[in-house]
XYZ file of N, CA and C in Angstrom:
717
model
N 72.814 61.238 -67.829
C 73.959 60.877 -68.772
C 74.884 59.778 -68.771
N 75.974 59.836 -67.831
C 77.239 59.430 -67.386
C 76.851 57.638 -67.871
N 75.612 57.388 -66.742
C 75.068 55.982 -66.910
C 74.138 55.640 -68.177
N 73.746 56.858 -69.096
C 73.407 56.197 -70.198
C 74.096 55.710 -71.546
N 75.535 56.417 -71.060
C 76.251 55.994 -72.103
C 77.054 54.861 -71.527
N 77.147 54.537 -70.048
C 78.030 53.519 -70.045
C 76.736 52.269 -70.288
N 75.633 52.089 -70.410
C 74.696 51.183 -70.907
C 74.233 50.889 -72.574
N 75.114 52.221 -72.858
C 74.373 52.299 -74.276
C 75.254 50.622 -74.543
N 74.787 50.278 -75.817
C 75.327 49.023 -76.330
C 75.527 49.491 -77.938
N 76.569 48.776 -79.039
C 76.753 49.157 -80.015
C 76.364 47.587 -80.835
N 75.242 47.593 -81.822
C 74.962 46.585 -82.574
C 75.453 46.034 -84.043
N 76.191 45.298 -83.534
C 76.394 45.465 -85.557
C 76.197 43.321 -85.848
N 75.477 43.753 -87.056
C 75.122 42.474 -88.031
C 76.538 42.263 -88.809
N 76.055 40.894 -89.414
C 77.199 40.825 -90.283
C 76.253 39.532 -91.527
N 76.858 39.892 -92.816
C 76.111 38.283 -93.338
C 76.932 38.295 -94.610
N 77.237 37.146 -95.458
C 78.017 36.452 -96.333
C 78.136 37.159 -97.710
N 78.185 36.816 -98.386
C 77.748 36.772 -99.734
C 76.682 37.012 -100.764
N 76.506 38.531 -101.053
C 75.500 39.251 -101.552
C 75.686 39.532 -103.294
N 74.888 39.084 -104.042
C 75.134 38.876 -105.297
C 74.049 39.351 -106.302
N 74.086 40.786 -106.894
C 73.087 40.828 -107.976
C 73.172 40.882 -109.067
N 73.714 40.256 -109.810
C 73.880 39.477 -111.379
C 72.608 39.666 -111.714
N 72.159 40.494 -112.967
C 70.593 40.946 -113.473
C 70.435 39.614 -114.002
N 71.012 38.804 -114.366
C 70.525 37.329 -114.879
C 70.261 36.147 -114.511
N 70.356 36.637 -113.266
C 70.147 35.626 -112.259
C 69.237 35.497 -111.228
N 68.692 34.270 -110.411
C 67.580 34.183 -110.133
C 66.995 34.919 -108.839
N 67.935 35.501 -108.233
C 67.850 36.639 -107.334
C 67.256 37.379 -107.579
N 67.966 38.346 -108.896
C 67.269 39.549 -109.428
C 65.978 39.189 -110.400
N 65.483 38.339 -110.451
C 64.183 37.950 -110.858
C 63.654 37.827 -110.311
N 63.968 36.936 -109.126
C 62.578 37.159 -107.707
C 62.507 38.685 -107.435
N 63.281 39.632 -107.792
C 63.251 40.782 -106.615
C 61.918 41.535 -107.806
N 62.448 41.618 -109.020
C 61.856 42.198 -110.029
C 60.150 41.851 -110.099
N 59.968 40.395 -110.232
C 58.319 39.570 -109.695
C 57.887 40.040 -109.045
N 58.544 40.409 -107.923
C 57.471 40.644 -106.449
C 57.791 42.311 -106.667
N 58.110 43.138 -108.085
C 57.686 44.768 -107.988
C 58.863 45.235 -106.959
N 60.070 44.861 -106.669
C 61.097 45.470 -106.296
C 60.725 46.022 -105.142
N 60.198 44.984 -104.439
C 59.240 45.258 -102.761
C 60.384 44.478 -101.942
N 61.262 44.906 -101.130
C 62.771 44.201 -100.523
C 61.848 43.513 -99.102
N 60.790 44.296 -98.736
C 59.570 43.424 -97.473
C 59.076 41.822 -97.708
N 59.071 41.712 -99.055
C 58.361 40.385 -100.065
C 59.956 39.323 -100.449
N 60.818 39.934 -100.142
C 62.540 39.225 -99.964
C 63.423 38.352 -98.933
N 62.271 39.191 -97.777
C 62.733 38.466 -96.239
C 61.987 38.077 -95.231
N 62.022 37.758 -94.865
C 61.359 37.068 -93.562
C 61.203 38.723 -92.812
N 60.249 39.042 -91.772
C 59.721 40.761 -91.493
C 61.077 40.699 -89.805
N 61.250 39.280 -89.847
C 62.219 39.941 -88.116
C 63.616 39.960 -88.631
N 64.263 39.045 -89.717
C 65.229 39.243 -90.097
C 66.185 40.365 -90.455
N 64.667 41.134 -91.471
C 65.133 42.368 -92.326
C 65.092 43.091 -91.312
N 64.169 43.043 -89.717
C 64.012 43.878 -88.796
C 65.505 44.106 -88.186
N 66.143 43.010 -87.826
C 67.183 43.012 -87.456
C 68.774 43.918 -88.265
N 68.333 43.411 -89.845
C 69.063 44.057 -90.574
C 69.393 45.676 -90.406
N 67.882 45.853 -90.430
C 67.362 47.745 -90.517
C 68.210 47.773 -88.889
N 67.948 47.399 -88.017
C 68.168 48.457 -86.483
C 69.450 48.297 -86.341
N 70.590 47.178 -86.889
C 71.874 47.015 -86.316
C 72.268 47.985 -86.733
N 73.097 48.771 -85.281
C 73.964 50.304 -85.938
C 74.689 50.316 -87.256
N 75.449 48.698 -87.116
C 75.921 48.810 -88.626
C 76.154 47.419 -88.961
N 75.733 47.065 -90.641
C 75.318 45.787 -91.393
C 76.435 46.311 -92.314
N 77.225 44.768 -92.217
C 77.892 44.843 -93.204
C 78.049 43.460 -94.136
N 78.114 43.305 -95.559
C 78.218 42.270 -95.785
C 78.986 42.025 -97.373
N 79.476 41.216 -97.933
C 80.197 41.187 -98.927
C 79.406 41.268 -100.493
N 79.946 42.092 -101.225
C 79.221 42.420 -102.132
C 80.053 42.003 -103.217
N 79.411 40.578 -103.399
C 80.168 40.118 -104.660
C 79.261 40.252 -105.789
N 79.708 41.268 -106.311
C 79.539 41.323 -108.177
C 80.141 42.622 -108.542
N 80.035 43.032 -109.892
C 80.237 44.496 -109.560
C 78.975 45.744 -110.302
N 79.479 46.668 -109.827
C 77.805 47.594 -109.757
C 78.696 48.414 -111.103
N 78.110 47.476 -112.624
C 78.929 48.715 -113.797
C 78.216 47.944 -115.509
N 78.055 48.960 -116.197
C 77.719 48.973 -117.297
C 78.466 48.664 -118.447
N 80.125 48.770 -118.015
C 80.669 48.830 -118.741
C 81.236 47.602 -118.727
N 82.661 47.328 -119.019
C 84.000 46.265 -118.917
C 83.673 45.001 -119.980
N 84.523 43.932 -119.813
C 84.330 42.337 -120.492
C 84.271 41.570 -119.439
N 83.466 40.465 -119.644
C 84.052 39.532 -118.492
C 85.657 38.897 -118.481
N 86.051 38.486 -117.634
C 87.327 38.149 -117.519
C 86.797 36.683 -118.024
N 88.168 36.519 -118.965
C 88.482 35.526 -120.679
C 88.731 33.987 -119.437
N 87.872 33.763 -120.010
C 88.553 31.691 -119.166
C 88.163 31.431 -117.828
N 87.141 32.347 -117.320
C 86.280 32.546 -115.615
C 85.075 31.837 -115.968
N 84.583 31.119 -115.352
C 83.657 30.287 -115.291
C 82.596 31.591 -115.062
N 82.622 31.955 -114.068
C 81.216 32.590 -113.328
C 82.131 33.905 -113.080
N 81.095 35.263 -113.944
C 81.530 36.539 -113.776
C 80.454 37.330 -113.352
N 80.726 38.390 -112.661
C 79.076 39.161 -112.013
C 78.606 40.270 -112.756
N 77.963 40.829 -113.163
C 77.673 41.866 -113.314
C 76.282 42.323 -112.989
N 76.166 43.729 -112.197
C 74.723 44.045 -111.756
C 74.904 45.533 -112.428
N 73.506 46.212 -112.934
C 73.456 47.539 -112.931
C 73.228 48.473 -111.908
N 74.706 49.248 -111.764
C 75.062 49.970 -111.095
C 73.311 51.004 -109.988
N 72.086 51.144 -111.014
C 70.410 51.165 -110.056
C 70.550 49.943 -108.912
N 70.821 48.873 -109.703
C 70.585 47.970 -108.337
C 71.068 48.518 -106.882
N 72.378 48.945 -106.908
C 73.260 49.332 -105.742
C 72.058 49.787 -104.381
N 71.195 50.036 -104.969
C 69.910 50.666 -103.861
C 69.571 49.740 -103.611
N 69.255 48.531 -103.784
C 68.810 47.864 -102.684
C 69.632 47.112 -101.224
N 70.783 47.047 -101.641
C 71.660 47.363 -100.205
C 71.115 48.348 -99.056
N 70.532 49.437 -99.558
C 69.987 50.279 -99.005
C 68.639 49.749 -98.307
N 67.798 49.733 -99.115
C 66.944 48.628 -98.657
C 67.027 47.940 -97.735
N 67.708 47.015 -98.013
C 68.412 45.990 -96.645
C 68.784 46.201 -95.432
N 69.323 47.990 -95.329
C 70.144 47.891 -93.862
C 71.434 47.943 -94.239
N 72.329 47.844 -95.183
C 73.343 47.940 -95.133
C 74.328 49.029 -95.526
N 75.049 49.045 -94.391
C 75.584 50.097 -94.362
C 77.410 50.123 -94.637
N 77.939 49.091 -94.590
C 78.914 48.940 -94.729
C 79.330 47.569 -95.895
N 80.152 47.125 -96.692
C 80.190 46.254 -97.681
C 81.924 45.779 -97.725
N 81.803 44.479 -97.490
C 83.525 44.380 -98.519
C 83.291 43.792 -99.687
N 84.233 44.425 -100.322
C 84.745 44.295 -102.012
C 86.090 43.260 -101.930
N 87.196 42.858 -100.913
C 87.785 41.600 -101.169
C 86.817 40.413 -100.834
N 87.105 40.560 -102.593
C 86.246 38.897 -102.598
C 87.224 38.652 -104.449
N 86.430 37.459 -104.695
C 86.995 37.143 -106.445
C 86.188 37.644 -107.083
N 85.165 38.651 -107.058
C 84.455 38.935 -108.038
C 84.311 40.049 -108.442
N 84.962 40.988 -107.475
C 85.044 42.707 -107.212
C 85.772 42.768 -108.723
N 86.232 41.799 -109.540
C 86.997 42.438 -111.003
C 86.704 41.580 -112.064
N 85.357 41.326 -111.918
C 85.192 40.241 -113.048
C 84.681 41.085 -114.270
N 84.735 42.531 -114.700
C 84.590 42.636 -115.734
C 85.626 43.715 -115.989
N 86.688 43.511 -115.098
C 87.950 44.196 -115.814
C 88.100 45.429 -114.785
N 89.320 46.247 -115.293
C 89.828 47.320 -114.149
C 88.730 48.558 -114.237
N 87.999 48.816 -115.328
C 86.907 49.863 -115.359
C 85.715 49.382 -114.298
N 85.289 48.119 -114.332
C 84.113 47.569 -112.887
C 84.304 47.715 -111.714
N 85.846 47.143 -111.527
C 86.299 47.537 -110.113
C 85.919 49.123 -109.748
N 86.664 49.847 -110.512
C 86.586 51.263 -110.125
C 84.962 51.912 -110.305
N 84.135 51.132 -111.073
C 81.985 51.670 -111.213
C 82.063 51.291 -110.279
N 82.481 50.491 -109.828
C 81.799 49.431 -108.605
C 81.585 50.774 -107.093
N 83.141 50.722 -107.236
C 83.437 51.998 -105.695
C 83.010 53.030 -105.881
N 82.729 53.492 -107.363
C 82.040 55.182 -107.289
C 80.487 54.997 -107.194
N 80.234 53.432 -107.898
C 78.146 53.604 -107.920
C 77.852 53.265 -106.202
N 79.098 52.874 -105.195
C 78.721 52.694 -103.954
C 78.639 54.010 -102.703
N 79.391 54.851 -103.848
C 80.044 55.832 -102.532
C 79.026 57.046 -103.122
N 78.170 57.148 -104.557
C 77.366 57.191 -104.792
C 75.925 56.939 -104.396
N 75.995 55.882 -103.490
C 75.023 55.661 -103.086
C 75.101 55.515 -101.580
N 75.904 56.125 -100.614
C 76.014 56.373 -99.284
C 76.200 54.881 -98.771
N 76.729 53.948 -99.394
C 77.654 52.937 -98.936
C 78.858 52.850 -98.655
N 79.473 52.529 -97.822
C 81.014 52.781 -97.421
C 81.279 51.414 -98.124
N 82.588 51.295 -98.227
C 83.189 49.972 -98.184
C 84.489 49.792 -98.347
N 85.027 48.389 -97.840
C 86.517 48.277 -97.488
C 87.720 47.270 -98.101
N 88.490 47.244 -98.446
C 88.954 45.062 -99.219
C 89.294 45.977 -100.202
N 89.223 46.738 -100.693
C 89.604 47.389 -102.014
C 89.461 48.541 -102.396
N 90.765 48.879 -102.992
C 90.707 50.966 -103.672
C 91.344 50.812 -104.941
N 91.975 52.511 -105.356
C 92.541 52.848 -106.527
C 94.054 52.038 -106.368
N 94.635 52.570 -105.085
C 95.976 51.755 -104.764
C 95.743 50.764 -103.368
N 96.730 49.980 -103.387
C 97.176 49.085 -102.650
C 96.834 50.140 -100.790
N 97.019 51.225 -100.943
C 96.987 51.742 -99.430
C 95.427 51.977 -99.335
N 94.803 52.521 -100.437
C 93.532 52.697 -99.649
C 92.892 50.824 -99.742
N 93.145 50.129 -100.492
C 92.608 49.073 -100.197
C 92.846 48.268 -98.850
N 93.805 48.575 -98.031
C 94.444 48.149 -97.099
C 93.784 48.936 -95.499
N 93.311 49.945 -95.788
C 93.071 50.922 -95.012
C 91.916 50.600 -94.651
N 91.755 50.281 -92.904
C 90.357 49.927 -92.324
C 89.136 50.855 -92.254
N 88.438 50.612 -92.082
C 86.845 51.343 -92.107
C 87.247 50.915 -90.543
N 86.374 53.246 -89.903
C 86.175 53.208 -88.657
C 84.926 53.473 -88.353
N 84.200 53.212 -87.315
C 83.158 53.276 -87.205
C 83.306 53.396 -85.289
N 82.592 54.594 -85.209
C 82.681 55.111 -83.887
C 81.311 55.197 -82.975
N 80.719 54.939 -81.717
C 79.375 55.217 -81.249
C 79.605 55.446 -79.237
N 78.824 56.504 -78.920
C 79.370 56.654 -77.756
C 80.976 56.155 -77.060
N 81.760 57.036 -77.906
C 83.036 56.671 -77.201
C 83.718 55.471 -77.786
N 83.237 54.526 -78.194
C 83.807 53.626 -78.567
C 83.886 53.085 -80.226
N 85.307 52.798 -80.605
C 85.918 52.758 -82.028
C 85.981 51.603 -82.251
N 85.604 51.052 -83.589
C 85.452 50.162 -84.084
C 86.409 50.168 -85.358
N 87.129 48.979 -85.630
C 87.801 49.122 -87.015
C 87.797 47.721 -87.127
N 87.270 48.049 -89.145
C 87.325 46.748 -89.686
C 88.053 46.700 -90.865
N 88.628 45.330 -91.182
C 89.629 45.405 -92.221
C 88.831 43.956 -92.475
N 88.858 44.449 -93.921
C 88.547 42.832 -94.853
C 90.099 42.770 -96.114
N 89.987 41.507 -96.467
C 90.403 41.318 -97.325
C 90.391 39.641 -97.296
N 90.736 39.473 -98.829
C 90.573 38.123 -99.394
C 92.205 37.359 -99.975
N 91.981 35.883 -99.762
C 92.609 34.974 -99.591
C 92.307 33.786 -101.175
N 91.160 34.351 -101.974
C 90.899 33.183 -102.948
C 91.249 33.493 -103.673
N 91.136 32.807 -104.666
C 92.406 32.389 -106.076
C 93.971 32.507 -105.522
N 94.326 31.014 -104.979
C 95.305 31.426 -105.072
C 96.676 30.555 -105.598
N 96.868 31.796 -106.604
C 97.567 31.593 -107.446
C 98.363 32.826 -107.951
N 99.609 32.661 -108.527
C 100.320 33.752 -108.482
C 99.541 35.131 -109.684
N 98.694 35.018 -110.299
C 98.565 35.594 -111.236
C 96.636 35.309 -111.171
N 95.932 35.756 -110.155
C 94.856 35.545 -110.020
C 94.230 36.982 -110.597
N 92.564 35.823 -111.636
C 91.647 37.011 -112.086
C 91.385 37.857 -111.099
N 91.342 37.656 -110.052
C 91.004 39.648 -109.669
C 92.063 39.763 -108.811
N 92.299 41.004 -109.434
C 93.624 41.200 -109.409
C 94.055 42.074 -108.094
N 94.739 41.935 -107.041
C 95.466 42.564 -106.233
C 96.030 43.962 -106.291
N 95.355 44.758 -105.644
C 95.766 46.023 -105.600
C 97.503 46.433 -105.464
N 97.904 47.070 -106.352
C 99.460 48.190 -105.974
C 99.474 48.998 -105.191
N 100.570 49.809 -105.332
C 101.493 51.003 -105.339
C 100.599 52.003 -106.526
N 100.229 51.603 -107.137
C 99.656 52.543 -108.362
C 98.264 52.008 -109.226
N 97.897 50.811 -109.382
C 96.565 50.054 -109.596
C 95.800 49.591 -108.809
N 94.535 50.229 -109.049
C 93.565 49.831 -108.577
C 92.899 48.019 -108.309
N 92.691 47.263 -107.345
C 92.587 46.496 -107.039
C 91.717 45.821 -105.543
N 91.641 44.385 -105.374
C 91.540 44.315 -103.875
C 92.420 44.063 -102.904
N 92.093 43.994 -101.764
C 93.829 43.298 -100.806
C 93.505 42.195 -100.614
N 94.754 41.132 -100.966
C 94.763 39.947 -101.145
C 95.451 39.812 -99.579
N 95.612 38.494 -99.194
C 95.830 38.407 -97.850
C 96.652 36.596 -98.201
N 96.840 36.156 -99.209
C 97.272 34.552 -98.654
C 98.487 34.637 -98.101
N 99.281 35.639 -98.489
C 100.528 35.999 -97.674
C 99.876 36.927 -96.635
N 99.942 36.397 -95.624
C 99.742 37.244 -94.133
C 99.916 38.550 -93.445
N 101.248 38.188 -93.879
C 102.313 39.480 -93.185
C 101.567 40.813 -93.710
N 101.056 40.806 -94.107
C 100.640 42.845 -94.568
C 99.633 42.502 -93.392
N 98.972 42.117 -93.961
C 96.889 41.798 -93.459
C 97.739 42.154 -91.657
N 98.378 40.871 -91.116
C 98.721 40.793 -89.583
C 99.164 42.843 -88.905
N 100.174 43.541 -90.404
C 100.795 44.685 -90.644
C 99.248 45.245 -90.116
N 98.084 45.539 -90.642
C 97.396 46.416 -90.817
C 96.146 45.940 -89.311
N 96.107 44.730 -89.209
C 95.658 44.507 -87.970
C 96.285 45.152 -86.548
N 97.463 44.967 -86.283
C 98.196 45.360 -85.387
C 98.088 47.341 -85.530
N 98.011 48.119 -86.757
C 97.584 49.145 -86.960
C 96.424 49.514 -86.243
N 95.734 48.765 -87.087
C 94.106 48.998 -86.391
C 93.747 49.072 -85.117
N 94.227 48.137 -84.460
C 94.850 47.608 -82.873
C 94.793 49.163 -82.403
N 96.288 49.629 -82.719
C 96.328 50.750 -81.615
C 95.280 52.368 -82.246
N 95.428 51.922 -82.779
C 93.634 53.143 -82.831
C 92.374 52.814 -83.175
N 92.114 52.358 -81.798
C 90.869 51.488 -82.403
C 90.692 50.724 -80.635
N 89.070 50.656 -80.338
C 88.874 50.059 -79.049
C 88.887 48.400 -79.772
N 88.271 47.847 -80.841
C 87.503 46.510 -81.031
C 88.067 46.459 -82.636
N 88.464 45.475 -83.109
C 89.169 44.710 -84.291
C 88.367 44.272 -84.968
N 87.873 43.928 -86.439
C 86.724 42.949 -86.643
C 87.901 42.779 -88.530
N 88.322 41.157 -88.074
C 89.112 41.005 -89.320
C 88.036 40.438 -90.011
N 87.628 40.860 -91.488
C 86.415 40.104 -92.210
C 87.138 39.540 -93.214
N 86.997 37.970 -93.274
C 88.177 37.426 -94.520
C 87.815 36.318 -95.445
N 87.488 36.836 -97.122
C 86.832 36.031 -97.977
C 88.230 34.379 -98.320
N 87.249 33.844 -97.306
C 88.697 32.620 -97.364
C 87.804 31.459 -97.573
N 88.744 29.721 -97.608
C 88.542 28.401 -96.928
C 87.385 27.839 -98.289
N 87.303 26.896 -98.579
C 86.415 26.110 -99.431
C 85.010 26.290 -99.403
N 84.178 26.410 -100.686
C 82.562 26.179 -100.924
C 82.184 24.651 -100.523
N 81.060 25.333 -99.844
C 80.329 23.822 -99.593
C 80.604 22.639 -98.661
N 81.571 23.289 -97.922
C 82.224 22.797 -96.689
C 82.228 22.742 -95.506
N 81.777 22.185 -94.086
C 81.606 22.852 -92.487
C 83.361 22.517 -91.871
N 84.030 22.331 -93.025
C 85.643 21.994 -92.758
C 86.043 23.134 -92.628
N 86.595 23.928 -92.171
C 87.656 24.873 -92.439
C 89.243 24.545 -92.846
N 90.058 25.045 -93.796
C 90.905 24.545 -94.359
C 92.367 25.239 -93.722
N 93.696 24.412 -94.310
C 94.458 24.616 -93.007
C 95.085 26.023 -92.718
N 94.770 27.030 -94.179
C 94.997 28.668 -94.265
C 94.250 29.164 -92.993
N 93.199 28.788 -93.181
C 92.148 29.491 -92.103
C 92.730 29.137 -90.778
N 92.778 27.635 -90.689
C 93.196 27.574 -89.007
C 94.535 27.746 -88.331
N 95.753 28.148 -89.728
C 96.905 28.914 -89.400
C 97.015 30.004 -89.219
N 95.938 31.028 -90.139
C 96.374 31.997 -90.153
C 95.310 32.927 -89.145
N 93.952 31.934 -88.719
C 93.233 32.320 -87.639
C 94.019 32.881 -86.521
N 95.272 32.036 -86.177
C 96.070 32.194 -85.030
C 96.642 33.774 -84.950
N 97.216 33.729 -86.249
C 98.632 34.912 -86.774
C 97.452 36.037 -86.045
N 96.438 36.208 -86.614
C 95.462 37.215 -87.285
C 95.336 37.956 -85.551
N 94.521 36.894 -84.648
C 94.710 36.774 -83.147
C 95.748 37.231 -82.682
N 96.670 37.213 -82.429
C 98.166 37.580 -82.391
C 98.686 38.962 -82.426
N 97.569 39.218 -83.598
C 98.259 40.897 -84.206
C 97.035 41.807 -83.625
N 96.334 41.140 -83.345
C 95.168 42.220 -82.271
C 94.027 42.409 -82.652
N 93.253 40.912 -83.281
C 92.129 40.907 -83.852
C 91.056 40.491 -82.883
N 89.642 40.893 -82.654
C 89.113 40.763 -81.541
C 88.184 39.872 -81.595
N 87.542 39.947 -82.659
C 86.371 39.279 -84.185
C 86.887 38.545 -85.792
N 86.957 37.778 -85.520
C 87.256 37.081 -87.277
C 85.992 36.344 -87.971
N 86.043 37.363 -88.880
C 84.343 37.011 -89.568
C 84.925 36.795 -90.577
N 84.755 35.122 -91.123
C 84.166 34.872 -92.739
C 83.559 34.597 -93.774
N 83.918 34.532 -94.688
C 82.845 34.339 -95.951
C 83.469 33.851 -96.619
N 82.644 33.221 -98.560
C 82.961 32.437 -99.492
C 82.131 31.220 -99.353
N 82.303 30.282 -98.358
C 81.643 29.091 -98.028
C 80.550 28.985 -98.769
N 79.731 29.925 -98.343
C 78.359 29.877 -98.733
C 77.758 28.766 -98.116
N 78.270 28.430 -96.783
C 77.448 27.721 -95.345
C 78.429 27.981 -94.213
N 77.636 27.614 -93.200
C 78.357 28.031 -91.917
C 79.764 26.923 -91.495
N 80.828 27.283 -91.775
C 81.860 26.775 -90.490
C 81.938 27.474 -89.605
N 82.784 26.480 -88.801
C 82.820 26.598 -87.665
C 84.177 27.645 -87.021
């Protein structure tokens, strides 16, 4: 038994932005193949997704039938709560809500999204009804090894972003353009786990070049205790 434990391997799969807005081509295709997930993914890729002990993506849409689109925002995403089951069909166990579309239909939309995910058996990180909830890491333990996952966003780098950051008494996402609080969370996560993953919504879309904030803050995250840093948002692979 001891030898089996020593040989045990934990497998984690991560992906970037996933969006199920009902009016976009992604959902049009899904409906056109009768909602068969096996017709949406390569068999080998889907196998990796489902076989991983923990599979995480960035959930970049709201799951709600309520709210109104954020005024003046070019892209706002809303998906029928029933579509959350697609995450399960893909093998997803955990999603980040720390992104710039989690609040697209107002406060009610992020609250509905969290409720929908919980009701669908999908864990989430990076958002909450309060800042304390939003910054809380997700912990996953297997064969005596404990992994902490922290998620945050620095997209919408302005004083009053469309996607509201959580406060001590209002819901929202965990924002980290000012990295001090995230570094504190990483340090605490390191004290309470064996391996810390920091999953950050950052960078510029459609470029392979990292920006100054990514370069500078990655060093701070590593010094705080991050063992692995995973980025999302650019819609392409960066270094």
